[in-house]
Amino acid sequence: MIGILGRHGLNGLSASLGIGRTRGDAPPPRPEAVVSALREIGPVAVKFGQVLAMRSDMLSPQWTTALATLQDRVPAVPFAEVRHSLETALGAPVSDCFESFDETPLAAGSIAQVHAAVRKDGVPVIVKIRRPGIEEIVDADLRLLRRLARLAQRVNPAIARQRPDELLRFFAESLDREMDLSAEGNASDEIGAFLAGFGVETARFDWEASGRSINIQERVDGLPATDLEQLRAAGIDMAQVARTYAQAVLQMIVINGRFHADPHPGNILIKTDGTVVFIDFGAIGTLLPHRRDELVDLSLAIAGEDTATLAGILLRWAGDPPVDREALARALAGLIDRFKVSVLDQIDLGEVFSDVFRLLREFELSLPPDLALMLRTLLTAEGFVRRIEPRFDIGAELAPIARQLLRERVGFGELRDKARRTTALLGRAALNAPELVLELEKIVRSGRLPISLDRRDLQLLASGSRQRPLAGHHVISAALIIAAAILFEGQPTLAGTCAFASAIIIAVEWFRRK
């Protein structure tokens, strides 16, 4: 590793990673040199560089642009070397399973390569087969990257703030899913069932022949979304394609919670009747319910210009590093001022994200990997729709989904779920009552009350008290929710009344602040 970095003039970088030494002040590493070194290190390093290219919250545009040039393209493995793996996975000779099989691959990546074939029943298919020995290569390279990350964060505080262990853990999980070729089929079927409601299609898989090292899917007859001239010549309504695509991506993320994480034009086909088809579900993102709640909280904080809450959410996402909260809140207030005169369907998402990422880099805050992947997916989607239909505004498609989330947030179903969770917490407290009584007895006998305070909590308390006093309506609504939780099992009608009253108080206060 030191030799590779040295060949590309990156001795200073190796020293900052804790694996080498440099004499004097080394010049800062050049992005192009790092890209060249990653290519030489191997396929896993290239894929990791592709992940870093998405992290505009961590890296400047100069770095993300350079890393984006890393392509997962490698020379194909000769078919003679693939044949054994293919026939082992099929359990039969290639000639017994296919009417014809093109030994020259359509494409080759670092994990697998793709061949065109025709099944015995005459159906054209795509056969994706994993490269021989790739599991051992990936395992060894991941162990090396993890060791480097642990060493680098011990010797370099700036790297430690970016939480490389978390980033690499997320990367390893994503890479493991990509190694399992059956996972692509599962994701295509599962997400495809959701997308069908929007008139969007996905490829069908042959599950009798697909497994971890091979998958076989139908070859979709469609035009590549990259060929705009051919699409327009076919008379396809590009505005409708943009609307369908945008709704599919947004609904996948926000409503379904599992989404195609790489919806670039190369993974989109358009049928001659205008039907949009998503292919290649190798990269999948997940937006868990608690993340969606956090995004709603973030939206409400922005709408209410509540910079203290907004700063708290960003800091929690970044792992609560020691940051000047007041300076962050002021910077966020300036950011909100820039966009509050615009309505949601007039905001350029790319511009918003660019400003947010610049602010995060300024305060050395990084997003959790799952959120970074979601934002990258949104930016990919916006870039695609602007390319195929420059007048289309993806923000207008996002507005009704955002309103739906807010309605869900103050709806009775959400309150009922919170009431159940509160009941569970009260139940656990009851089970622990004997231990609590013993602790209280110790306090009474000793006359001492042990208190533990975190400096960051004190800072948060101080900043919050300067901005606004504790509002009585928060106490009332909280009391009503707790009452609903207690009454839920025995008096459901009364519990529903309490929850409904709490929802009204929350809604009135929200609209008052608007």
Tab-separated table of C-alpha atoms in Angstrom, residues 76-80 82-83 86 94-95 97-107 113-119 123-129 219:
chain	number	residue	atom	x	y	z
A	76	ALA	CA	-14.038	-9.336	-19.043
A	77	VAL	CA	-13.048	-12.767	-17.806
A	78	PRO	CA	-12.618	-15.144	-20.778
A	79	PHE	CA	-15.689	-17.350	-21.118
A	80	ALA	CA	-13.559	-20.478	-20.788
A	82	VAL	CA	-16.472	-18.507	-16.470
A	83	ARG	CA	-18.010	-21.638	-17.978
A	86	LEU	CA	-21.799	-21.001	-14.769
A	94	VAL	CA	-24.848	-24.414	-20.957
A	95	SER	CA	-26.173	-26.105	-24.124
A	97	CYS	CA	-30.225	-24.695	-20.641
A	98	PHE	CA	-30.028	-22.248	-23.537
A	99	GLU	CA	-30.926	-22.277	-27.199
A	100	SER	CA	-28.076	-19.823	-27.748
A	101	PHE	CA	-25.509	-18.149	-25.504
A	102	ASP	CA	-23.295	-15.216	-26.495
A	103	GLU	CA	-19.843	-15.892	-25.048
A	104	THR	CA	-18.837	-12.244	-25.553
A	105	PRO	CA	-20.194	-10.305	-22.553
A	106	LEU	CA	-22.437	-7.278	-22.984
A	107	ALA	CA	-20.697	-5.640	-20.017
A	113	GLN	CA	-20.256	-9.832	-16.041
A	114	VAL	CA	-23.364	-10.001	-18.200
A	115	HIS	CA	-24.115	-12.196	-21.232
A	116	ALA	CA	-27.026	-12.292	-23.645
A	117	ALA	CA	-28.750	-15.645	-24.161
A	118	VAL	CA	-31.977	-17.251	-25.378
A	119	ARG	CA	-33.660	-19.898	-23.241
A	123	VAL	CA	-37.329	-16.157	-24.338
A	124	PRO	CA	-34.392	-13.687	-24.632
A	125	VAL	CA	-32.640	-13.314	-21.268
A	126	ILE	CA	-29.710	-11.624	-19.570
A	127	VAL	CA	-27.341	-13.902	-17.641
A	128	LYS	CA	-25.268	-12.290	-14.905
A	129	ILE	CA	-22.473	-14.469	-13.532
A	219	ARG	CA	-34.260	-9.040	-21.590
